[in-house]
Amino acid sequence: MAERTAVYFQQGRNSRLRPGFEQKLEDSMFRNPLHPDRRGFFALATAAATAIGCSCGRALAQQQPNHGHIPGAEKSTKSTMLGIGADLLQNDSPISAINMYLNGFHFYADDMGRQVEAHHYCSHVNEDFFQCVIYDGSKPDSRLIGIEYIVSERLFKTLPDDEKPLWHSHRHETTSGELVMPGIPGAVEHTAIASLVSTYGKTWHTWQIDKNSSLPTGLPQLMMGFTADGQLKPAMIERRDEALGVSTTETRSARSDLAKSAPQPDPMADGWKKGTAKQLILQDMPLKNKP
C-alpha cells in the first residue's frame, strides 16, 4: 500500500498544489490522522486536501442530510469525557485502519426508485479486498446506515454462482463520475478510482433512512449500484455535487480513458437485472443448542 500511495503522490504533484506545500504533503503522506502510527491513503488524501486549498472543508461540513431527529437525551459531559479518554487510550482498533472516503449512491435491490446517497469510509485490507462502513453524511453525528465489502475481479470469480447475484459491479459508478473521492487532487483520485473499476461490492443497509430516519427499524436491506445512464435521479446528483463542490460531468469526462479500457462486468453480478431481486425476510426458527 505504501508503494501505491507513493505513486498516488507523484501523480498528485501535477495537481493544483499551492507553492510550499509539496514537502508538507510528502511528510504527511504516510501519517494517518486517525491513527498516527498507521500508513494509508487517507493520510495522503487529507494532506492533499489541505495543500490544494479546495472546497473540501466547506463541503464536508455541509454534507449532512436533513433527516429526522434521533430520539434521546443530549450527550452529557461525563459521556463526552469518557469518549475522549477512550479515544486517547484505545486507538488501536479497526476504525483506525480506515484510509479512504468514497461518496456514491445505492438503490434497494428490489426497488430502483428508492435511492440513497452513501458515504463510504473504507479500509484497504489487501490488494483484493476492502471493507467499508457507510454513513448518511460526513459529519461526526452522521447515521451509520450500512456496510459494504469490495472484492477484486479475481476474487469475485471464485465466488459460488448463487452468491454472485448479491454483488454489484462498479464499472458504471466509477467511469460515469457517480463515485467520487471528495477533497483530493484529480490525478490522485483518478489513480485510486482506476483500481476500483473492475471490482464488485456487496452492500447491506441496516438503516432504511428513507422510511424512518429517526431510528433503525426494519430488516437490513440488500443494496445495488447503478449500471447505466438514466437510472440515478438527476436531483440526487445535483444535490451531491452542490454539497461537496464536485462536478459529476467534469469527473466523467476526466475518466473517459477508464471507460474505454474497463472490462464489461460479469453477467452473474447485478442480480436485479434479471427482473427479480433478493431481500431478507423474517422467519420463526426453532431454538437450537439451548443448555
PDB file of C-alpha atoms in Angstrom:
ATOM      1  CA  MET A   1       0.000   0.000   0.000  1.00  0.00           C
ATOM      2  CA  ALA A   2       2.900   2.309   0.785  1.00  0.00           C
ATOM      3  CA  GLU A   3       4.283   1.826  -2.723  1.00  0.00           C
ATOM      4  CA  ARG A   4       0.881   2.544  -4.302  1.00  0.00           C
ATOM      5  CA  THR A   5       0.479   5.616  -2.129  1.00  0.00           C
ATOM      6  CA  ALA A   6       3.843   6.870  -3.341  1.00  0.00           C
ATOM      7  CA  VAL A   7       2.565   6.539  -6.911  1.00  0.00           C
ATOM      8  CA  TYR A   8      -0.552   8.492  -5.975  1.00  0.00           C
ATOM      9  CA  PHE A   9       1.634  11.212  -4.518  1.00  0.00           C
ATOM     10  CA  GLN A  10       3.848  11.500  -7.571  1.00  0.00           C
ATOM     11  CA  GLN A  11       0.815  11.882  -9.814  1.00  0.00           C
ATOM     12  CA  GLY A  12      -0.754  14.246  -7.325  1.00  0.00           C
ATOM     13  CA  ARG A  13       2.171  16.635  -7.711  1.00  0.00           C
ATOM     14  CA  ASN A  14       0.721  17.642 -11.052  1.00  0.00           C
ATOM     15  CA  SER A  15      -2.468  18.906  -9.368  1.00  0.00           C
ATOM     16  CA  ARG A  16      -3.110  22.429  -8.154  1.00  0.00           C
ATOM     17  CA  LEU A  17      -0.800  22.394  -5.110  1.00  0.00           C
ATOM     18  CA  ARG A  18      -0.041  25.754  -3.579  1.00  0.00           C
ATOM     19  CA  PRO A  19       3.687  26.644  -3.587  1.00  0.00           C
ATOM     20  CA  GLY A  20       5.477  25.478  -0.449  1.00  0.00           C
ATOM     21  CA  PHE A  21       3.032  22.718   0.367  1.00  0.00           C
ATOM     22  CA  GLU A  22       4.582  19.854  -1.577  1.00  0.00           C
ATOM     23  CA  GLN A  23       7.030  18.997   1.220  1.00  0.00           C
ATOM     24  CA  LYS A  24       4.190  19.156   3.751  1.00  0.00           C
ATOM     25  CA  LEU A  25       2.227  16.737   1.621  1.00  0.00           C
ATOM     26  CA  GLU A  26       5.221  14.418   1.270  1.00  0.00           C
ATOM     27  CA  ASP A  27       5.935  14.479   5.005  1.00  0.00           C
ATOM     28  CA  SER A  28       2.288  13.767   5.797  1.00  0.00           C
ATOM     29  CA  MET A  29       1.518  11.107   3.225  1.00  0.00           C
ATOM     30  CA  PHE A  30       2.427   8.203   5.494  1.00  0.00           C
ATOM     31  CA  ARG A  31       0.654   9.503   8.583  1.00  0.00           C
ATOM     32  CA  ASN A  32      -2.981   8.558   9.101  1.00  0.00           C
ATOM     33  CA  PRO A  33      -4.644  11.387  11.076  1.00  0.00           C
ATOM     34  CA  LEU A  34      -6.981   8.829  12.627  1.00  0.00           C
ATOM     35  CA  HIS A  35      -4.020   6.867  13.936  1.00  0.00           C
ATOM     36  CA  PRO A  36      -0.534   8.455  13.905  1.00  0.00           C
ATOM     37  CA  ASP A  37       1.255   5.111  13.633  1.00  0.00           C
ATOM     38  CA  ARG A  38      -0.625   3.835  10.600  1.00  0.00           C
ATOM     39  CA  ARG A  39       0.173   4.418   6.946  1.00  0.00           C
ATOM     40  CA  GLY A  40      -2.582   4.820   4.447  1.00  0.00           C
ATOM     41  CA  PHE A  41      -4.177   6.547   1.511  1.00  0.00           C
ATOM     42  CA  PHE A  42      -6.409   8.551   3.838  1.00  0.00           C
ATOM     43  CA  ALA A  43      -3.337  10.349   5.165  1.00  0.00           C
ATOM     44  CA  LEU A  44      -2.387  11.399   1.651  1.00  0.00           C
ATOM     45  CA  ALA A  45      -5.926  12.467   0.839  1.00  0.00           C
ATOM     46  CA  THR A  46      -6.166  14.600   3.970  1.00  0.00           C
ATOM     47  CA  ALA A  47      -2.804  16.238   3.379  1.00  0.00           C
ATOM     48  CA  ALA A  48      -3.621  16.858  -0.265  1.00  0.00           C
ATOM     49  CA  ALA A  49      -6.932  18.461   0.625  1.00  0.00           C
ATOM     50  CA  THR A  50      -5.114  20.847   2.947  1.00  0.00           C
ATOM     51  CA  ALA A  51      -2.443  21.591   0.397  1.00  0.00           C
ATOM     52  CA  ILE A  52      -4.631  22.447  -2.554  1.00  0.00           C
ATOM     53  CA  GLY A  53      -6.940  24.657  -0.517  1.00  0.00           C
ATOM     54  CA  CYS A  54     -10.029  23.187  -2.170  1.00  0.00           C
ATOM     55  CA  SER A  55     -13.613  23.462  -1.039  1.00  0.00           C
ATOM     56  CA  CYS A  56     -13.382  20.119   0.764  1.00  0.00           C
ATOM     57  CA  GLY A  57     -13.600  21.602   4.260  1.00  0.00           C
ATOM     58  CA  ARG A  58     -16.723  23.541   3.372  1.00  0.00           C
ATOM     59  CA  ALA A  59     -18.219  20.599   1.554  1.00  0.00           C
ATOM     60  CA  LEU A  60     -17.659  18.062   4.270  1.00  0.00           C
ATOM     61  CA  ALA A  61     -19.039  20.435   6.866  1.00  0.00           C
ATOM     62  CA  GLN A  62     -22.204  20.874   4.824  1.00  0.00           C
ATOM     63  CA  GLN A  63     -22.757  17.292   3.817  1.00  0.00           C
ATOM     64  CA  GLN A  64     -25.412  16.242   6.302  1.00  0.00           C
ATOM     65  CA  PRO A  65     -28.877  15.211   5.083  1.00  0.00           C
ATOM     66  CA  ASN A  66     -31.957  16.848   6.503  1.00  0.00           C
ATOM     67  CA  HIS A  67     -33.287  13.807   8.313  1.00  0.00           C
ATOM     68  CA  GLY A  68     -35.427  13.495  11.409  1.00  0.00           C
ATOM     69  CA  HIS A  69     -34.097  13.914  14.930  1.00  0.00           C
ATOM     70  CA  ILE A  70     -32.796  10.793  16.662  1.00  0.00           C
ATOM     71  CA  PRO A  71     -34.684  10.496  19.984  1.00  0.00           C
ATOM     72  CA  GLY A  72     -32.627  10.553  23.176  1.00  0.00           C
ATOM     73  CA  ALA A  73     -31.109  12.908  25.718  1.00  0.00           C
ATOM     74  CA  GLU A  74     -28.234  15.193  24.759  1.00  0.00           C
ATOM     75  CA  LYS A  75     -24.830  13.658  25.431  1.00  0.00           C
ATOM     76  CA  SER A  76     -23.684  14.510  28.956  1.00  0.00           C
ATOM     77  CA  THR A  77     -20.314  15.961  29.924  1.00  0.00           C
ATOM     78  CA  LYS A  78     -19.459  12.634  31.544  1.00  0.00           C
ATOM     79  CA  SER A  79     -20.167  10.719  28.331  1.00  0.00           C
ATOM     80  CA  THR A  80     -18.152  13.217  26.329  1.00  0.00           C
ATOM     81  CA  MET A  81     -15.149  12.910  28.647  1.00  0.00           C
ATOM     82  CA  LEU A  82     -15.362   9.122  28.616  1.00  0.00           C
ATOM     83  CA  GLY A  83     -15.334   9.240  24.841  1.00  0.00           C
ATOM     84  CA  ILE A  84     -12.265  11.463  24.793  1.00  0.00           C
ATOM     85  CA  GLY A  85     -10.458   9.168  27.223  1.00  0.00           C
ATOM     86  CA  ALA A  86     -11.312   6.086  25.214  1.00  0.00           C
ATOM     87  CA  ASP A  87     -10.133   7.775  22.035  1.00  0.00           C
ATOM     88  CA  LEU A  88      -6.770   8.535  23.625  1.00  0.00           C
ATOM     89  CA  LEU A  89      -6.242   5.149  25.277  1.00  0.00           C
ATOM     90  CA  GLN A  90      -7.964   2.749  22.881  1.00  0.00           C
ATOM     91  CA  ASN A  91      -6.786   3.926  19.475  1.00  0.00           C
ATOM     92  CA  ASP A  92      -5.591   0.564  18.155  1.00  0.00           C
ATOM     93  CA  SER A  93      -8.842  -0.519  16.539  1.00  0.00           C
ATOM     94  CA  PRO A  94     -10.269  -1.462  13.127  1.00  0.00           C
ATOM     95  CA  ILE A  95     -11.578   2.086  12.804  1.00  0.00           C
ATOM     96  CA  SER A  96      -8.012   3.386  12.790  1.00  0.00           C
ATOM     97  CA  ALA A  97      -7.371   1.419   9.591  1.00  0.00           C
ATOM     98  CA  ILE A  98      -9.917   3.452   7.615  1.00  0.00           C
ATOM     99  CA  ASN A  99      -7.966   5.296   4.934  1.00  0.00           C
ATOM    100  CA  MET A 100     -10.334   6.086   2.066  1.00  0.00           C
ATOM    101  CA  TYR A 101     -13.536   8.142   1.745  1.00  0.00           C
ATOM    102  CA  LEU A 102     -15.841   7.452  -1.196  1.00  0.00           C
ATOM    103  CA  ASN A 103     -19.134   9.142  -1.978  1.00  0.00           C
ATOM    104  CA  GLY A 104     -21.659   7.401  -4.211  1.00  0.00           C
ATOM    105  CA  PHE A 105     -25.224   6.135  -4.491  1.00  0.00           C
ATOM    106  CA  HIS A 106     -27.124   2.906  -3.855  1.00  0.00           C
ATOM    107  CA  PHE A 107     -30.634   1.678  -4.538  1.00  0.00           C
ATOM    108  CA  TYR A 108     -32.640  -1.005  -2.783  1.00  0.00           C
ATOM    109  CA  ALA A 109     -32.151  -4.239  -4.712  1.00  0.00           C
ATOM    110  CA  ASP A 110     -35.880  -4.724  -5.220  1.00  0.00           C
ATOM    111  CA  ASP A 111     -36.826  -1.059  -5.799  1.00  0.00           C
ATOM    112  CA  MET A 112     -34.710   1.173  -8.022  1.00  0.00           C
ATOM    113  CA  GLY A 113     -36.902   4.138  -7.095  1.00  0.00           C
ATOM    114  CA  ARG A 114     -35.574   4.082  -3.529  1.00  0.00           C
ATOM    115  CA  GLN A 115     -32.189   5.750  -3.991  1.00  0.00           C
ATOM    116  CA  VAL A 116     -29.784   6.709  -1.213  1.00  0.00           C
ATOM    117  CA  GLU A 117     -26.579   8.733  -1.119  1.00  0.00           C
ATOM    118  CA  ALA A 118     -23.867   6.740   0.635  1.00  0.00           C
ATOM    119  CA  HIS A 119     -20.702   7.979   2.320  1.00  0.00           C
ATOM    120  CA  HIS A 120     -18.221   5.094   2.421  1.00  0.00           C
ATOM    121  CA  TYR A 121     -15.301   5.026   4.845  1.00  0.00           C
ATOM    122  CA  CYS A 122     -13.093   2.123   3.816  1.00  0.00           C
ATOM    123  CA  SER A 123     -10.009   0.230   4.858  1.00  0.00           C
ATOM    124  CA  HIS A 124      -7.822  -1.476   2.268  1.00  0.00           C
ATOM    125  CA  VAL A 125      -7.281  -4.889   3.865  1.00  0.00           C
ATOM    126  CA  ASN A 126      -5.212  -6.242   0.966  1.00  0.00           C
ATOM    127  CA  GLU A 127      -4.913  -5.781  -2.803  1.00  0.00           C
ATOM    128  CA  ASP A 128      -8.105  -7.762  -3.414  1.00  0.00           C
ATOM    129  CA  PHE A 129     -10.346  -6.739  -0.530  1.00  0.00           C
ATOM    130  CA  PHE A 130     -11.781  -3.558   1.000  1.00  0.00           C
ATOM    131  CA  GLN A 131     -14.287  -3.233   3.819  1.00  0.00           C
ATOM    132  CA  CYS A 132     -16.372  -0.109   4.331  1.00  0.00           C
ATOM    133  CA  VAL A 133     -18.735   1.403   6.853  1.00  0.00           C
ATOM    134  CA  ILE A 134     -21.439   3.591   5.314  1.00  0.00           C
ATOM    135  CA  TYR A 135     -22.958   6.768   6.733  1.00  0.00           C
ATOM    136  CA  ASP A 136     -25.685   9.122   5.540  1.00  0.00           C
ATOM    137  CA  GLY A 137     -23.343  12.103   5.805  1.00  0.00           C
ATOM    138  CA  SER A 138     -19.771  13.092   6.586  1.00  0.00           C
ATOM    139  CA  LYS A 139     -20.251  14.878   9.907  1.00  0.00           C
ATOM    140  CA  PRO A 140     -19.399  13.316  13.302  1.00  0.00           C
ATOM    141  CA  ASP A 141     -23.094  12.812  14.117  1.00  0.00           C
ATOM    142  CA  SER A 142     -23.974  11.186  10.787  1.00  0.00           C
ATOM    143  CA  ARG A 143     -26.004   7.993  10.936  1.00  0.00           C
ATOM    144  CA  LEU A 144     -24.276   4.640  10.444  1.00  0.00           C
ATOM    145  CA  ILE A 145     -26.534   3.075   7.819  1.00  0.00           C
ATOM    146  CA  GLY A 146     -24.695   0.100   6.390  1.00  0.00           C
ATOM    147  CA  ILE A 147     -21.615  -1.814   5.312  1.00  0.00           C
ATOM    148  CA  GLU A 148     -20.020  -2.745   2.007  1.00  0.00           C
ATOM    149  CA  TYR A 149     -17.449  -5.376   1.142  1.00  0.00           C
ATOM    150  CA  ILE A 150     -15.453  -4.833  -2.042  1.00  0.00           C
ATOM    151  CA  VAL A 151     -13.556  -7.589  -3.841  1.00  0.00           C
ATOM    152  CA  SER A 152     -11.358  -7.644  -6.900  1.00  0.00           C
ATOM    153  CA  GLU A 153     -12.485  -9.263 -10.126  1.00  0.00           C
ATOM    154  CA  ARG A 154     -10.172 -12.161  -9.343  1.00  0.00           C
ATOM    155  CA  LEU A 155     -11.872 -12.883  -6.004  1.00  0.00           C
ATOM    156  CA  PHE A 156     -15.337 -12.351  -7.456  1.00  0.00           C
ATOM    157  CA  LYS A 157     -14.756 -15.133  -9.975  1.00  0.00           C
ATOM    158  CA  THR A 158     -14.084 -17.551  -7.104  1.00  0.00           C
ATOM    159  CA  LEU A 159     -17.499 -16.973  -5.503  1.00  0.00           C
ATOM    160  CA  PRO A 160     -20.252 -19.615  -5.813  1.00  0.00           C
ATOM    161  CA  ASP A 161     -22.743 -18.920  -8.591  1.00  0.00           C
ATOM    162  CA  ASP A 162     -25.619 -18.471  -6.135  1.00  0.00           C
ATOM    163  CA  GLU A 163     -23.594 -15.817  -4.297  1.00  0.00           C
ATOM    164  CA  LYS A 164     -22.615 -13.653  -7.273  1.00  0.00           C
ATOM    165  CA  PRO A 165     -26.081 -12.060  -7.864  1.00  0.00           C
ATOM    166  CA  LEU A 166     -25.837 -10.458  -4.401  1.00  0.00           C
ATOM    167  CA  TRP A 167     -22.897  -8.375  -5.590  1.00  0.00           C
ATOM    168  CA  HIS A 168     -22.985  -5.288  -7.797  1.00  0.00           C
ATOM    169  CA  SER A 169     -20.432  -4.170 -10.350  1.00  0.00           C
ATOM    170  CA  HIS A 170     -18.574  -0.870 -10.069  1.00  0.00           C
ATOM    171  CA  ARG A 171     -17.813  -0.247 -13.736  1.00  0.00           C
ATOM    172  CA  HIS A 172     -20.552   2.337 -14.333  1.00  0.00           C
ATOM    173  CA  GLU A 173     -20.235   4.004 -10.924  1.00  0.00           C
ATOM    174  CA  THR A 174     -16.534   4.622 -11.431  1.00  0.00           C
ATOM    175  CA  THR A 175     -16.483   5.600 -15.111  1.00  0.00           C
ATOM    176  CA  SER A 176     -19.614   7.791 -15.012  1.00  0.00           C
ATOM    177  CA  GLY A 177     -18.330  10.025 -12.209  1.00  0.00           C
ATOM    178  CA  GLU A 178     -21.045   8.918  -9.792  1.00  0.00           C
ATOM    179  CA  LEU A 179     -18.398   7.623  -7.384  1.00  0.00           C
ATOM    180  CA  VAL A 180     -16.081  10.370  -6.137  1.00  0.00           C
ATOM    181  CA  MET A 181     -13.367  10.889  -3.544  1.00  0.00           C
ATOM    182  CA  PRO A 182     -14.017  14.441  -2.299  1.00  0.00           C
ATOM    183  CA  GLY A 183     -11.210  16.797  -1.458  1.00  0.00           C
ATOM    184  CA  ILE A 184      -8.172  15.248  -3.132  1.00  0.00           C
ATOM    185  CA  PRO A 185      -6.331  16.216  -6.342  1.00  0.00           C
ATOM    186  CA  GLY A 186      -7.877  14.940  -9.539  1.00  0.00           C
ATOM    187  CA  ALA A 187      -4.830  12.936 -10.594  1.00  0.00           C
ATOM    188  CA  VAL A 188      -4.711  11.185  -7.233  1.00  0.00           C
ATOM    189  CA  GLU A 189      -8.412  10.404  -7.363  1.00  0.00           C
ATOM    190  CA  HIS A 190      -8.107   9.119 -10.917  1.00  0.00           C
ATOM    191  CA  THR A 191      -5.459   6.580  -9.913  1.00  0.00           C
ATOM    192  CA  ALA A 192      -7.449   5.417  -6.905  1.00  0.00           C
ATOM    193  CA  ILE A 193     -10.709   5.093  -8.841  1.00  0.00           C
ATOM    194  CA  ALA A 194      -8.936   3.172 -11.614  1.00  0.00           C
ATOM    195  CA  SER A 195      -8.183   0.442  -9.081  1.00  0.00           C
ATOM    196  CA  LEU A 196     -11.919   0.074  -8.358  1.00  0.00           C
ATOM    197  CA  VAL A 197     -13.305  -0.075 -11.906  1.00  0.00           C
ATOM    198  CA  SER A 198     -13.367  -3.873 -12.160  1.00  0.00           C
ATOM    199  CA  THR A 199     -14.251  -4.560  -8.523  1.00  0.00           C
ATOM    200  CA  TYR A 200     -17.564  -5.765  -7.072  1.00  0.00           C
ATOM    201  CA  GLY A 201     -19.395  -4.781  -3.901  1.00  0.00           C
ATOM    202  CA  LYS A 202     -21.848  -6.477  -1.578  1.00  0.00           C
ATOM    203  CA  THR A 203     -23.797  -3.890   0.380  1.00  0.00           C
ATOM    204  CA  TRP A 204     -26.279  -4.147   3.215  1.00  0.00           C
ATOM    205  CA  HIS A 205     -28.035  -1.106   4.619  1.00  0.00           C
ATOM    206  CA  THR A 206     -29.066  -1.659   8.216  1.00  0.00           C
ATOM    207  CA  TRP A 207     -30.976   1.631   8.493  1.00  0.00           C
ATOM    208  CA  GLN A 208     -33.719   2.453   5.985  1.00  0.00           C
ATOM    209  CA  ILE A 209     -33.320   6.199   6.368  1.00  0.00           C
ATOM    210  CA  ASP A 210     -35.705   6.966   3.530  1.00  0.00           C
ATOM    211  CA  LYS A 211     -38.512   5.349   5.561  1.00  0.00           C
ATOM    212  CA  ASN A 212     -37.571   6.139   9.145  1.00  0.00           C
ATOM    213  CA  SER A 213     -34.640   8.459   9.741  1.00  0.00           C
ATOM    214  CA  SER A 214     -35.204   8.615  13.496  1.00  0.00           C
ATOM    215  CA  LEU A 215     -34.385   5.016  14.407  1.00  0.00           C
ATOM    216  CA  PRO A 216     -33.043   1.975  12.510  1.00  0.00           C
ATOM    217  CA  THR A 217     -36.231  -0.050  12.253  1.00  0.00           C
ATOM    218  CA  GLY A 218     -36.972  -2.906   9.883  1.00  0.00           C
ATOM    219  CA  LEU A 219     -34.728  -5.519   8.317  1.00  0.00           C
ATOM    220  CA  PRO A 220     -31.317  -4.973   6.751  1.00  0.00           C
ATOM    221  CA  GLN A 221     -31.694  -4.470   3.029  1.00  0.00           C
ATOM    222  CA  LEU A 222     -29.551  -5.644   0.132  1.00  0.00           C
ATOM    223  CA  MET A 223     -28.456  -2.667  -1.959  1.00  0.00           C
ATOM    224  CA  MET A 224     -27.208  -2.369  -5.519  1.00  0.00           C
ATOM    225  CA  GLY A 225     -25.260   0.094  -7.667  1.00  0.00           C
ATOM    226  CA  PHE A 226     -26.329   1.776 -10.892  1.00  0.00           C
ATOM    227  CA  THR A 227     -25.176   0.229 -14.156  1.00  0.00           C
ATOM    228  CA  ALA A 228     -26.255   2.708 -16.854  1.00  0.00           C
ATOM    229  CA  ASP A 229     -27.131   6.340 -17.501  1.00  0.00           C
ATOM    230  CA  GLY A 230     -30.701   7.389 -16.735  1.00  0.00           C
ATOM    231  CA  GLN A 231     -31.095   5.197 -13.657  1.00  0.00           C
ATOM    232  CA  LEU A 232     -29.897   7.589 -10.954  1.00  0.00           C
ATOM    233  CA  LYS A 233     -32.218  10.539 -10.387  1.00  0.00           C
ATOM    234  CA  PRO A 234     -30.629  13.789 -11.653  1.00  0.00           C
ATOM    235  CA  ALA A 235     -31.732  15.599  -8.497  1.00  0.00           C
ATOM    236  CA  MET A 236     -29.624  13.226  -6.385  1.00  0.00           C
ATOM    237  CA  ILE A 237     -26.519  14.052  -8.404  1.00  0.00           C
ATOM    238  CA  GLU A 238     -27.215  17.786  -8.344  1.00  0.00           C
ATOM    239  CA  ARG A 239     -27.628  17.853  -4.554  1.00  0.00           C
ATOM    240  CA  ARG A 240     -24.470  15.843  -4.019  1.00  0.00           C
ATOM    241  CA  ASP A 241     -22.387  17.930  -6.414  1.00  0.00           C
ATOM    242  CA  GLU A 242     -23.550  21.172  -4.830  1.00  0.00           C
ATOM    243  CA  ALA A 243     -22.885  19.955  -1.289  1.00  0.00           C
ATOM    244  CA  LEU A 244     -19.440  18.501  -1.967  1.00  0.00           C
ATOM    245  CA  GLY A 245     -18.260  21.042  -4.517  1.00  0.00           C
ATOM    246  CA  VAL A 246     -17.692  18.450  -7.238  1.00  0.00           C
ATOM    247  CA  SER A 247     -18.883  18.082 -10.828  1.00  0.00           C
ATOM    248  CA  THR A 248     -20.056  14.662 -11.942  1.00  0.00           C
ATOM    249  CA  THR A 249     -19.988  15.828 -15.564  1.00  0.00           C
ATOM    250  CA  GLU A 250     -16.384  17.007 -15.392  1.00  0.00           C
ATOM    251  CA  THR A 251     -15.337  13.926 -13.454  1.00  0.00           C
ATOM    252  CA  ARG A 252     -16.904  11.681 -16.066  1.00  0.00           C
ATOM    253  CA  SER A 253     -15.018  13.469 -18.822  1.00  0.00           C
ATOM    254  CA  ALA A 254     -11.738  13.097 -16.943  1.00  0.00           C
ATOM    255  CA  ARG A 255     -12.327   9.350 -16.652  1.00  0.00           C
ATOM    256  CA  SER A 256     -13.039   8.716 -20.327  1.00  0.00           C
ATOM    257  CA  ASP A 257      -9.863   6.674 -20.569  1.00  0.00           C
ATOM    258  CA  LEU A 258     -11.146   4.363 -17.832  1.00  0.00           C
ATOM    259  CA  ALA A 259     -14.441   3.881 -19.664  1.00  0.00           C
ATOM    260  CA  LYS A 260     -12.603   2.849 -22.829  1.00  0.00           C
ATOM    261  CA  SER A 261     -10.398   0.280 -21.120  1.00  0.00           C
ATOM    262  CA  ALA A 262     -12.773  -1.051 -18.441  1.00  0.00           C
ATOM    263  CA  PRO A 263     -13.866  -4.677 -18.901  1.00  0.00           C
ATOM    264  CA  GLN A 264     -17.558  -5.486 -19.034  1.00  0.00           C
ATOM    265  CA  PRO A 265     -18.981  -6.714 -15.704  1.00  0.00           C
ATOM    266  CA  ASP A 266     -19.501 -10.388 -15.042  1.00  0.00           C
ATOM    267  CA  PRO A 267     -23.079 -11.270 -16.127  1.00  0.00           C
ATOM    268  CA  MET A 268     -23.605 -13.132 -12.856  1.00  0.00           C
ATOM    269  CA  ALA A 269     -23.347  -9.873 -10.880  1.00  0.00           C
ATOM    270  CA  ASP A 270     -26.111  -7.263 -10.542  1.00  0.00           C
ATOM    271  CA  GLY A 271     -28.779  -9.910  -9.969  1.00  0.00           C
ATOM    272  CA  TRP A 272     -31.620  -7.385 -10.189  1.00  0.00           C
ATOM    273  CA  LYS A 273     -31.059  -7.049 -13.939  1.00  0.00           C
ATOM    274  CA  LYS A 274     -32.780 -10.402 -14.438  1.00  0.00           C
ATOM    275  CA  GLY A 275     -36.052  -8.895 -13.192  1.00  0.00           C
ATOM    276  CA  THR A 276     -36.056 -10.268  -9.650  1.00  0.00           C
ATOM    277  CA  ALA A 277     -34.000  -9.448  -6.586  1.00  0.00           C
ATOM    278  CA  LYS A 278     -33.071 -10.997  -3.265  1.00  0.00           C
ATOM    279  CA  GLN A 279     -34.141  -9.455   0.031  1.00  0.00           C
ATOM    280  CA  LEU A 280     -34.303 -10.653   3.623  1.00  0.00           C
ATOM    281  CA  ILE A 281     -37.480 -11.877   5.281  1.00  0.00           C
ATOM    282  CA  LEU A 282     -38.100 -12.841   8.898  1.00  0.00           C
ATOM    283  CA  GLN A 283     -38.948 -16.437   9.669  1.00  0.00           C
ATOM    284  CA  ASP A 284     -39.577 -18.117  13.019  1.00  0.00           C
ATOM    285  CA  MET A 285     -36.951 -20.756  13.674  1.00  0.00           C
ATOM    286  CA  PRO A 286     -36.686 -23.358  16.442  1.00  0.00           C
ATOM    287  CA  LEU A 287     -34.078 -22.513  19.065  1.00  0.00           C
ATOM    288  CA  LYS A 288     -31.079 -24.831  18.871  1.00  0.00           C
ATOM    289  CA  ASN A 289     -28.470 -25.861  21.438  1.00  0.00           C
ATOM    290  CA  LYS A 290     -30.308 -24.465  24.450  1.00  0.00           C
ATOM    291  CA  PRO A 291     -28.406 -25.584  27.592  1.00  0.00           C
TER     292      PRO A 291
END
